[in-house]
Amino acid sequence: MNKNFEILLKSRRLILKVIEGLSIEQLNKTPDGFKNNIAWNIAHLVVTQQLLCYKLAGLKCLIADEMIANFQKGTSPMYVISEAEFANIKSQFLELPKKLEEDYKNGIFKNYNNYTTSVDVTLTDVNEAIAFNTLHEGIHLGIILQLKKFV
């Protein structure tokens, strides 16, 4: 399981490296033909990891309910994210994987509500959720790379 946590943190560092140097305007730009932008995708990754691992385990998410409402699956950018808010999102983006690993090692994930994802994978425990989250993050890395070409 330790490798999954390492992969999650390294992939998130890679995503931040990919967007390094982009302005807040570029991060918030939704190019023609796209439903969202780079800033939304990064916030969405924070939210999804929390929902898959904590909420489905019957635990309280470590992010604000408002963030969940704004960036969960099925949403699209509803407002321009400020530099200050994006700095906070980036902080959560790097810190929450460490907290997930800590909580996992402390054994807090005792229950899990089965969930079938949009790609028809049924998750039955937090181990499967953590593994699936890696796939999800890879999908969004691809989207971010595409978006970067157009901003």
mmCIF file with all atom_site columns, N, CA, C and O in Angstrom, residues 24-71:
data_model
loop_
_atom_site.group_PDB
_atom_site.id
_atom_site.type_symbol
_atom_site.label_atom_id
_atom_site.label_alt_id
_atom_site.label_comp_id
_atom_site.label_asym_id
_atom_site.label_entity_id
_atom_site.label_seq_id
_atom_site.pdbx_PDB_ins_code
_atom_site.Cartn_x
_atom_site.Cartn_y
_atom_site.Cartn_z
_atom_site.occupancy
_atom_site.B_iso_or_equiv
_atom_site.pdbx_formal_charge
_atom_site.auth_seq_id
_atom_site.auth_comp_id
_atom_site.auth_asym_id
_atom_site.auth_atom_id
_atom_site.pdbx_PDB_model_num
ATOM 1   N N  . ILE A 1 24 ? -2.814  33.052 -13.101 1.00 0.00 ? 24 ILE A N  1
ATOM 2   C CA . ILE A 1 24 ? -4.135  32.701 -12.573 1.00 0.00 ? 24 ILE A CA 1
ATOM 3   C C  . ILE A 1 24 ? -5.183  32.820 -13.678 1.00 0.00 ? 24 ILE A C  1
ATOM 4   O O  . ILE A 1 24 ? -6.149  32.043 -13.706 1.00 0.00 ? 24 ILE A O  1
ATOM 5   N N  . GLU A 1 25 ? -4.974  33.730 -14.614 1.00 0.00 ? 25 GLU A N  1
ATOM 6   C CA . GLU A 1 25 ? -5.889  33.851 -15.754 1.00 0.00 ? 25 GLU A CA 1
ATOM 7   C C  . GLU A 1 25 ? -5.837  32.599 -16.622 1.00 0.00 ? 25 GLU A C  1
ATOM 8   O O  . GLU A 1 25 ? -6.866  32.086 -17.054 1.00 0.00 ? 25 GLU A O  1
ATOM 9   N N  . GLN A 1 26 ? -4.636  32.092 -16.878 1.00 0.00 ? 26 GLN A N  1
ATOM 10  C CA . GLN A 1 26 ? -4.486  30.869 -17.671 1.00 0.00 ? 26 GLN A CA 1
ATOM 11  C C  . GLN A 1 26 ? -5.097  29.671 -16.948 1.00 0.00 ? 26 GLN A C  1
ATOM 12  O O  . GLN A 1 26 ? -5.740  28.825 -17.566 1.00 0.00 ? 26 GLN A O  1
ATOM 13  N N  . LEU A 1 27 ? -4.894  29.601 -15.636 1.00 0.00 ? 27 LEU A N  1
ATOM 14  C CA . LEU A 1 27 ? -5.435  28.492 -14.844 1.00 0.00 ? 27 LEU A CA 1
ATOM 15  C C  . LEU A 1 27 ? -6.963  28.489 -14.860 1.00 0.00 ? 27 LEU A C  1
ATOM 16  O O  . LEU A 1 27 ? -7.580  27.428 -14.777 1.00 0.00 ? 27 LEU A O  1
ATOM 17  N N  . ASN A 1 28 ? -7.563  29.665 -14.965 1.00 0.00 ? 28 ASN A N  1
ATOM 18  C CA . ASN A 1 28 ? -9.021  29.806 -14.953 1.00 0.00 ? 28 ASN A CA 1
ATOM 19  C C  . ASN A 1 28 ? -9.650  29.794 -16.348 1.00 0.00 ? 28 ASN A C  1
ATOM 20  O O  . ASN A 1 28 ? -10.873 29.782 -16.461 1.00 0.00 ? 28 ASN A O  1
ATOM 21  N N  . LYS A 1 29 ? -8.841  29.795 -17.392 1.00 0.00 ? 29 LYS A N  1
ATOM 22  C CA . LYS A 1 29 ? -9.382  29.850 -18.753 1.00 0.00 ? 29 LYS A CA 1
ATOM 23  C C  . LYS A 1 29 ? -9.957  28.495 -19.160 1.00 0.00 ? 29 LYS A C  1
ATOM 24  O O  . LYS A 1 29 ? -9.297  27.466 -19.055 1.00 0.00 ? 29 LYS A O  1
ATOM 25  N N  . THR A 1 30 ? -11.186 28.519 -19.628 1.00 0.00 ? 30 THR A N  1
ATOM 26  C CA . THR A 1 30 ? -11.824 27.326 -20.181 1.00 0.00 ? 30 THR A CA 1
ATOM 27  C C  . THR A 1 30 ? -11.822 27.480 -21.703 1.00 0.00 ? 30 THR A C  1
ATOM 28  O O  . THR A 1 30 ? -12.619 28.245 -22.246 1.00 0.00 ? 30 THR A O  1
ATOM 29  N N  . PRO A 1 31 ? -10.917 26.770 -22.380 1.00 0.00 ? 31 PRO A N  1
ATOM 30  C CA . PRO A 1 31 ? -10.831 26.900 -23.842 1.00 0.00 ? 31 PRO A CA 1
ATOM 31  C C  . PRO A 1 31 ? -12.090 26.384 -24.543 1.00 0.00 ? 31 PRO A C  1
ATOM 32  O O  . PRO A 1 31 ? -12.819 25.541 -23.996 1.00 0.00 ? 31 PRO A O  1
ATOM 33  N N  . ASP A 1 32 ? -12.324 26.861 -25.734 1.00 0.00 ? 32 ASP A N  1
ATOM 34  C CA . ASP A 1 32 ? -13.445 26.380 -26.548 1.00 0.00 ? 32 ASP A CA 1
ATOM 35  C C  . ASP A 1 32 ? -13.339 24.867 -26.693 1.00 0.00 ? 32 ASP A C  1
ATOM 36  O O  . ASP A 1 32 ? -12.254 24.325 -26.916 1.00 0.00 ? 32 ASP A O  1
ATOM 37  N N  . GLY A 1 33 ? -14.462 24.197 -26.529 1.00 0.00 ? 33 GLY A N  1
ATOM 38  C CA . GLY A 1 33 ? -14.501 22.747 -26.666 1.00 0.00 ? 33 GLY A CA 1
ATOM 39  C C  . GLY A 1 33 ? -14.274 21.998 -25.369 1.00 0.00 ? 33 GLY A C  1
ATOM 40  O O  . GLY A 1 33 ? -14.384 20.769 -25.329 1.00 0.00 ? 33 GLY A O  1
ATOM 41  N N  . PHE A 1 34 ? -13.926 22.711 -24.300 1.00 0.00 ? 34 PHE A N  1
ATOM 42  C CA . PHE A 1 34 ? -13.701 22.094 -22.988 1.00 0.00 ? 34 PHE A CA 1
ATOM 43  C C  . PHE A 1 34 ? -14.805 22.513 -22.020 1.00 0.00 ? 34 PHE A C  1
ATOM 44  O O  . PHE A 1 34 ? -15.388 23.589 -22.169 1.00 0.00 ? 34 PHE A O  1
ATOM 45  N N  . LYS A 1 35 ? -15.059 21.680 -21.016 1.00 0.00 ? 35 LYS A N  1
ATOM 46  C CA . LYS A 1 35 ? -16.090 21.976 -20.014 1.00 0.00 ? 35 LYS A CA 1
ATOM 47  C C  . LYS A 1 35 ? -15.514 22.634 -18.764 1.00 0.00 ? 35 LYS A C  1
ATOM 48  O O  . LYS A 1 35 ? -16.251 23.103 -17.911 1.00 0.00 ? 35 LYS A O  1
ATOM 49  N N  . ASN A 1 36 ? -14.185 22.568 -18.629 1.00 0.00 ? 36 ASN A N  1
ATOM 50  C CA . ASN A 1 36 ? -13.581 23.081 -17.398 1.00 0.00 ? 36 ASN A CA 1
ATOM 51  C C  . ASN A 1 36 ? -12.184 23.612 -17.689 1.00 0.00 ? 36 ASN A C  1
ATOM 52  O O  . ASN A 1 36 ? -11.772 23.689 -18.837 1.00 0.00 ? 36 ASN A O  1
ATOM 53  N N  . ASN A 1 37 ? -11.478 23.974 -16.628 1.00 0.00 ? 37 ASN A N  1
ATOM 54  C CA . ASN A 1 37 ? -10.155 24.574 -16.763 1.00 0.00 ? 37 ASN A CA 1
ATOM 55  C C  . ASN A 1 37 ? -9.163  23.883 -15.831 1.00 0.00 ? 37 ASN A C  1
ATOM 56  O O  . ASN A 1 37 ? -9.534  22.970 -15.091 1.00 0.00 ? 37 ASN A O  1
ATOM 57  N N  . ILE A 1 38 ? -7.930  24.322 -15.881 1.00 0.00 ? 38 ILE A N  1
ATOM 58  C CA . ILE A 1 38 ? -6.878  23.679 -15.091 1.00 0.00 ? 38 ILE A CA 1
ATOM 59  C C  . ILE A 1 38 ? -7.149  23.840 -13.597 1.00 0.00 ? 38 ILE A C  1
ATOM 60  O O  . ILE A 1 38 ? -7.034  22.874 -12.836 1.00 0.00 ? 38 ILE A O  1
ATOM 61  N N  . ALA A 1 39 ? -7.506  25.022 -13.166 1.00 0.00 ? 39 ALA A N  1
ATOM 62  C CA . ALA A 1 39 ? -7.767  25.248 -11.730 1.00 0.00 ? 39 ALA A CA 1
ATOM 63  C C  . ALA A 1 39 ? -8.884  24.335 -11.241 1.00 0.00 ? 39 ALA A C  1
ATOM 64  O O  . ALA A 1 39 ? -8.774  23.719 -10.173 1.00 0.00 ? 39 ALA A O  1
ATOM 65  N N  . TRP A 1 40 ? -9.966  24.217 -12.017 1.00 0.00 ? 40 TRP A N  1
ATOM 66  C CA . TRP A 1 40 ? -11.077 23.341 -11.640 1.00 0.00 ? 40 TRP A CA 1
ATOM 67  C C  . TRP A 1 40 ? -10.590 21.900 -11.533 1.00 0.00 ? 40 TRP A C  1
ATOM 68  O O  . TRP A 1 40 ? -10.950 21.191 -10.584 1.00 0.00 ? 40 TRP A O  1
ATOM 69  N N  . ASN A 1 41 ? -9.788  21.434 -12.481 1.00 0.00 ? 41 ASN A N  1
ATOM 70  C CA . ASN A 1 41 ? -9.306  20.054 -12.463 1.00 0.00 ? 41 ASN A CA 1
ATOM 71  C C  . ASN A 1 41 ? -8.504  19.752 -11.200 1.00 0.00 ? 41 ASN A C  1
ATOM 72  O O  . ASN A 1 41 ? -8.664  18.687 -10.604 1.00 0.00 ? 41 ASN A O  1
ATOM 73  N N  . ILE A 1 42 ? -7.670  20.668 -10.791 1.00 0.00 ? 42 ILE A N  1
ATOM 74  C CA . ILE A 1 42 ? -6.856  20.426 -9.591  1.00 0.00 ? 42 ILE A CA 1
ATOM 75  C C  . ILE A 1 42 ? -7.746  20.406 -8.348  1.00 0.00 ? 42 ILE A C  1
ATOM 76  O O  . ILE A 1 42 ? -7.614  19.513 -7.501  1.00 0.00 ? 42 ILE A O  1
ATOM 77  N N  . ALA A 1 43 ? -8.672  21.331 -8.252  1.00 0.00 ? 43 ALA A N  1
ATOM 78  C CA . ALA A 1 43 ? -9.608  21.316 -7.123  1.00 0.00 ? 43 ALA A CA 1
ATOM 79  C C  . ALA A 1 43 ? -10.462 20.048 -7.151  1.00 0.00 ? 43 ALA A C  1
ATOM 80  O O  . ALA A 1 43 ? -10.730 19.446 -6.110  1.00 0.00 ? 43 ALA A O  1
ATOM 81  N N  . HIS A 1 44 ? -10.865 19.625 -8.341  1.00 0.00 ? 44 HIS A N  1
ATOM 82  C CA . HIS A 1 44 ? -11.650 18.400 -8.502  1.00 0.00 ? 44 HIS A CA 1
ATOM 83  C C  . HIS A 1 44 ? -10.883 17.182 -7.987  1.00 0.00 ? 44 HIS A C  1
ATOM 84  O O  . HIS A 1 44 ? -11.475 16.292 -7.352  1.00 0.00 ? 44 HIS A O  1
ATOM 85  N N  . LEU A 1 45 ? -9.582  17.126 -8.220  1.00 0.00 ? 45 LEU A N  1
ATOM 86  C CA . LEU A 1 45 ? -8.786  16.001 -7.724  1.00 0.00 ? 45 LEU A CA 1
ATOM 87  C C  . LEU A 1 45 ? -8.748  15.985 -6.193  1.00 0.00 ? 45 LEU A C  1
ATOM 88  O O  . LEU A 1 45 ? -8.820  14.917 -5.580  1.00 0.00 ? 45 LEU A O  1
ATOM 89  N N  . VAL A 1 46 ? -8.650  17.156 -5.589  1.00 0.00 ? 46 VAL A N  1
ATOM 90  C CA . VAL A 1 46 ? -8.686  17.239 -4.116  1.00 0.00 ? 46 VAL A CA 1
ATOM 91  C C  . VAL A 1 46 ? -10.023 16.686 -3.613  1.00 0.00 ? 46 VAL A C  1
ATOM 92  O O  . VAL A 1 46 ? -10.061 15.852 -2.704  1.00 0.00 ? 46 VAL A O  1
ATOM 93  N N  . VAL A 1 47 ? -11.100 17.136 -4.216  1.00 0.00 ? 47 VAL A N  1
ATOM 94  C CA . VAL A 1 47 ? -12.445 16.739 -3.792  1.00 0.00 ? 47 VAL A CA 1
ATOM 95  C C  . VAL A 1 47 ? -12.673 15.243 -4.007  1.00 0.00 ? 47 VAL A C  1
ATOM 96  O O  . VAL A 1 47 ? -13.150 14.540 -3.109  1.00 0.00 ? 47 VAL A O  1
ATOM 97  N N  . THR A 1 48 ? -12.328 14.736 -5.166  1.00 0.00 ? 48 THR A N  1
ATOM 98  C CA . THR A 1 48 ? -12.611 13.341 -5.482  1.00 0.00 ? 48 THR A CA 1
ATOM 99  C C  . THR A 1 48 ? -11.887 12.393 -4.540  1.00 0.00 ? 48 THR A C  1
ATOM 100 O O  . THR A 1 48 ? -12.473 11.415 -4.067  1.00 0.00 ? 48 THR A O  1
ATOM 101 N N  . GLN A 1 49 ? -10.637 12.672 -4.253  1.00 0.00 ? 49 GLN A N  1
ATOM 102 C CA . GLN A 1 49 ? -9.884  11.816 -3.317  1.00 0.00 ? 49 GLN A CA 1
ATOM 103 C C  . GLN A 1 49 ? -10.564 11.793 -1.949  1.00 0.00 ? 49 GLN A C  1
ATOM 104 O O  . GLN A 1 49 ? -10.675 10.743 -1.320  1.00 0.00 ? 49 GLN A O  1
ATOM 105 N N  . GLN A 1 50 ? -11.065 12.926 -1.523  1.00 0.00 ? 50 GLN A N  1
ATOM 106 C CA . GLN A 1 50 ? -11.757 12.992 -0.237  1.00 0.00 ? 50 GLN A CA 1
ATOM 107 C C  . GLN A 1 50 ? -13.059 12.195 -0.258  1.00 0.00 ? 50 GLN A C  1
ATOM 108 O O  . GLN A 1 50 ? -13.367 11.468 0.686   1.00 0.00 ? 50 GLN A O  1
ATOM 109 N N  . LEU A 1 51 ? -13.812 12.340 -1.335  1.00 0.00 ? 51 LEU A N  1
ATOM 110 C CA . LEU A 1 51 ? -15.087 11.618 -1.422  1.00 0.00 ? 51 LEU A CA 1
ATOM 111 C C  . LEU A 1 51 ? -14.874 10.113 -1.516  1.00 0.00 ? 51 LEU A C  1
ATOM 112 O O  . LEU A 1 51 ? -15.540 9.339  -0.818  1.00 0.00 ? 51 LEU A O  1
ATOM 113 N N  . LEU A 1 52 ? -13.939 9.695  -2.368  1.00 0.00 ? 52 LEU A N  1
ATOM 114 C CA . LEU A 1 52 ? -13.689 8.260  -2.546  1.00 0.00 ? 52 LEU A CA 1
ATOM 115 C C  . LEU A 1 52 ? -13.169 7.599  -1.278  1.00 0.00 ? 52 LEU A C  1
ATOM 116 O O  . LEU A 1 52 ? -13.555 6.476  -0.953  1.00 0.00 ? 52 LEU A O  1
ATOM 117 N N  . CYS A 1 53 ? -12.283 8.284  -0.582  1.00 0.00 ? 53 CYS A N  1
ATOM 118 C CA . CYS A 1 53 ? -11.614 7.655  0.563   1.00 0.00 ? 53 CYS A CA 1
ATOM 119 C C  . CYS A 1 53 ? -12.296 7.926  1.899   1.00 0.00 ? 53 CYS A C  1
ATOM 120 O O  . CYS A 1 53 ? -12.415 7.017  2.717   1.00 0.00 ? 53 CYS A O  1
ATOM 121 N N  . TYR A 1 54 ? -12.741 9.120  2.126   1.00 0.00 ? 54 TYR A N  1
ATOM 122 C CA . TYR A 1 54 ? -13.316 9.469  3.432   1.00 0.00 ? 54 TYR A CA 1
ATOM 123 C C  . TYR A 1 54 ? -14.844 9.339  3.448   1.00 0.00 ? 54 TYR A C  1
ATOM 124 O O  . TYR A 1 54 ? -15.393 8.624  4.280   1.00 0.00 ? 54 TYR A O  1
ATOM 125 N N  . LYS A 1 55 ? -15.507 10.051 2.548   1.00 0.00 ? 55 LYS A N  1
ATOM 126 C CA . LYS A 1 55 ? -16.972 10.046 2.596   1.00 0.00 ? 55 LYS A CA 1
ATOM 127 C C  . LYS A 1 55 ? -17.536 8.642  2.428   1.00 0.00 ? 55 LYS A C  1
ATOM 128 O O  . LYS A 1 55 ? -18.434 8.236  3.171   1.00 0.00 ? 55 LYS A O  1
ATOM 129 N N  . LEU A 1 56 ? -17.023 7.892  1.461   1.00 0.00 ? 56 LEU A N  1
ATOM 130 C CA . LEU A 1 56 ? -17.543 6.543  1.237   1.00 0.00 ? 56 LEU A CA 1
ATOM 131 C C  . LEU A 1 56 ? -17.172 5.586  2.369   1.00 0.00 ? 56 LEU A C  1
ATOM 132 O O  . LEU A 1 56 ? -17.773 4.529  2.498   1.00 0.00 ? 56 LEU A O  1
ATOM 133 N N  . ALA A 1 57 ? -16.222 5.980  3.185   1.00 0.00 ? 57 ALA A N  1
ATOM 134 C CA . ALA A 1 57 ? -15.881 5.201  4.374   1.00 0.00 ? 57 ALA A CA 1
ATOM 135 C C  . ALA A 1 57 ? -16.700 5.658  5.584   1.00 0.00 ? 57 ALA A C  1
ATOM 136 O O  . ALA A 1 57 ? -16.477 5.200  6.707   1.00 0.00 ? 57 ALA A O  1
ATOM 137 N N  . GLY A 1 58 ? -17.626 6.579  5.347   1.00 0.00 ? 58 GLY A N  1
ATOM 138 C CA . GLY A 1 58 ? -18.472 7.069  6.434   1.00 0.00 ? 58 GLY A CA 1
ATOM 139 C C  . GLY A 1 58 ? -17.785 8.075  7.334   1.00 0.00 ? 58 GLY A C  1
ATOM 140 O O  . GLY A 1 58 ? -18.237 8.322  8.453   1.00 0.00 ? 58 GLY A O  1
ATOM 141 N N  . LEU A 1 59 ? -16.712 8.677  6.836   1.00 0.00 ? 59 LEU A N  1
ATOM 142 C CA . LEU A 1 59 ? -15.944 9.640  7.624   1.00 0.00 ? 59 LEU A CA 1
ATOM 143 C C  . LEU A 1 59 ? -16.152 11.048 7.080   1.00 0.00 ? 59 LEU A C  1
ATOM 144 O O  . LEU A 1 59 ? -16.542 11.239 5.928   1.00 0.00 ? 59 LEU A O  1
ATOM 145 N N  . LYS A 1 60 ? -15.862 12.031 7.919   1.00 0.00 ? 60 LYS A N  1
ATOM 146 C CA . LYS A 1 60 ? -15.982 13.429 7.505   1.00 0.00 ? 60 LYS A CA 1
ATOM 147 C C  . LYS A 1 60 ? -14.826 13.779 6.572   1.00 0.00 ? 60 LYS A C  1
ATOM 148 O O  . LYS A 1 60 ? -13.674 13.457 6.860   1.00 0.00 ? 60 LYS A O  1
ATOM 149 N N  . CYS A 1 61 ? -15.157 14.440 5.481   1.00 0.00 ? 61 CYS A N  1
ATOM 150 C CA . CYS A 1 61 ? -14.122 14.918 4.570   1.00 0.00 ? 61 CYS A CA 1
ATOM 151 C C  . CYS A 1 61 ? -13.312 16.021 5.244   1.00 0.00 ? 61 CYS A C  1
ATOM 152 O O  . CYS A 1 61 ? -13.822 16.731 6.111   1.00 0.00 ? 61 CYS A O  1
ATOM 153 N N  . LEU A 1 62 ? -12.069 16.168 4.834   1.00 0.00 ? 62 LEU A N  1
ATOM 154 C CA . LEU A 1 62 ? -11.166 17.139 5.435   1.00 0.00 ? 62 LEU A CA 1
ATOM 155 C C  . LEU A 1 62 ? -11.138 18.460 4.673   1.00 0.00 ? 62 LEU A C  1
ATOM 156 O O  . LEU A 1 62 ? -10.227 19.259 4.844   1.00 0.00 ? 62 LEU A O  1
ATOM 157 N N  . ILE A 1 63 ? -12.149 18.669 3.865   1.00 0.00 ? 63 ILE A N  1
ATOM 158 C CA . ILE A 1 63 ? -12.288 19.904 3.093   1.00 0.00 ? 63 ILE A CA 1
ATOM 159 C C  . ILE A 1 63 ? -13.692 20.465 3.322   1.00 0.00 ? 63 ILE A C  1
ATOM 160 O O  . ILE A 1 63 ? -14.577 19.760 3.792   1.00 0.00 ? 63 ILE A O  1
ATOM 161 N N  . ALA A 1 64 ? -13.862 21.709 2.947   1.00 0.00 ? 64 ALA A N  1
ATOM 162 C CA . ALA A 1 64 ? -15.154 22.381 3.159   1.00 0.00 ? 64 ALA A CA 1
ATOM 163 C C  . ALA A 1 64 ? -16.238 21.807 2.256   1.00 0.00 ? 64 ALA A C  1
ATOM 164 O O  . ALA A 1 64 ? -15.973 21.436 1.107   1.00 0.00 ? 64 ALA A O  1
ATOM 165 N N  . ASP A 1 65 ? -17.448 21.757 2.775   1.00 0.00 ? 65 ASP A N  1
ATOM 166 C CA . ASP A 1 65 ? -18.594 21.296 1.983   1.00 0.00 ? 65 ASP A CA 1
ATOM 167 C C  . ASP A 1 65 ? -18.765 22.143 0.724   1.00 0.00 ? 65 ASP A C  1
ATOM 168 O O  . ASP A 1 65 ? -19.157 21.639 -0.331  1.00 0.00 ? 65 ASP A O  1
ATOM 169 N N  . GLU A 1 66 ? -18.472 23.426 0.828   1.00 0.00 ? 66 GLU A N  1
ATOM 170 C CA . GLU A 1 66 ? -18.581 24.332 -0.323  1.00 0.00 ? 66 GLU A CA 1
ATOM 171 C C  . GLU A 1 66 ? -17.623 23.916 -1.432  1.00 0.00 ? 66 GLU A C  1
ATOM 172 O O  . GLU A 1 66 ? -17.967 23.955 -2.623  1.00 0.00 ? 66 GLU A O  1
ATOM 173 N N  . MET A 1 67 ? -16.418 23.486 -1.056  1.00 0.00 ? 67 MET A N  1
ATOM 174 C CA . MET A 1 67 ? -15.455 23.027 -2.055  1.00 0.00 ? 67 MET A CA 1
ATOM 175 C C  . MET A 1 67 ? -15.987 21.776 -2.762  1.00 0.00 ? 67 MET A C  1
ATOM 176 O O  . MET A 1 67 ? -15.887 21.647 -3.982  1.00 0.00 ? 67 MET A O  1
ATOM 177 N N  . ILE A 1 68 ? -16.570 20.874 -1.987  1.00 0.00 ? 68 ILE A N  1
ATOM 178 C CA . ILE A 1 68 ? -17.159 19.666 -2.574  1.00 0.00 ? 68 ILE A CA 1
ATOM 179 C C  . ILE A 1 68 ? -18.259 20.052 -3.562  1.00 0.00 ? 68 ILE A C  1
ATOM 180 O O  . ILE A 1 68 ? -18.295 19.563 -4.697  1.00 0.00 ? 68 ILE A O  1
ATOM 181 N N  . ALA A 1 69 ? -19.138 20.946 -3.153  1.00 0.00 ? 69 ALA A N  1
ATOM 182 C CA . ALA A 1 69 ? -20.250 21.355 -4.017  1.00 0.00 ? 69 ALA A CA 1
ATOM 183 C C  . ALA A 1 69 ? -19.756 21.996 -5.316  1.00 0.00 ? 69 ALA A C  1
ATOM 184 O O  . ALA A 1 69 ? -20.346 21.798 -6.378  1.00 0.00 ? 69 ALA A O  1
ATOM 185 N N  . ASN A 1 70 ? -18.656 22.731 -5.246  1.00 0.00 ? 70 ASN A N  1
ATOM 186 C CA . ASN A 1 70 ? -18.153 23.460 -6.412  1.00 0.00 ? 70 ASN A CA 1
ATOM 187 C C  . ASN A 1 70 ? -17.323 22.613 -7.372  1.00 0.00 ? 70 ASN A C  1
ATOM 188 O O  . ASN A 1 70 ? -17.219 22.959 -8.556  1.00 0.00 ? 70 ASN A O  1
ATOM 189 N N  . PHE A 1 71 ? -16.716 21.518 -6.868  1.00 0.00 ? 71 PHE A N  1
ATOM 190 C CA . PHE A 1 71 ? -15.740 20.811 -7.691  1.00 0.00 ? 71 PHE A CA 1
ATOM 191 C C  . PHE A 1 71 ? -15.963 19.300 -7.799  1.00 0.00 ? 71 PHE A C  1
ATOM 192 O O  . PHE A 1 71 ? -15.125 18.587 -8.333  1.00 0.00 ? 71 PHE A O  1
#
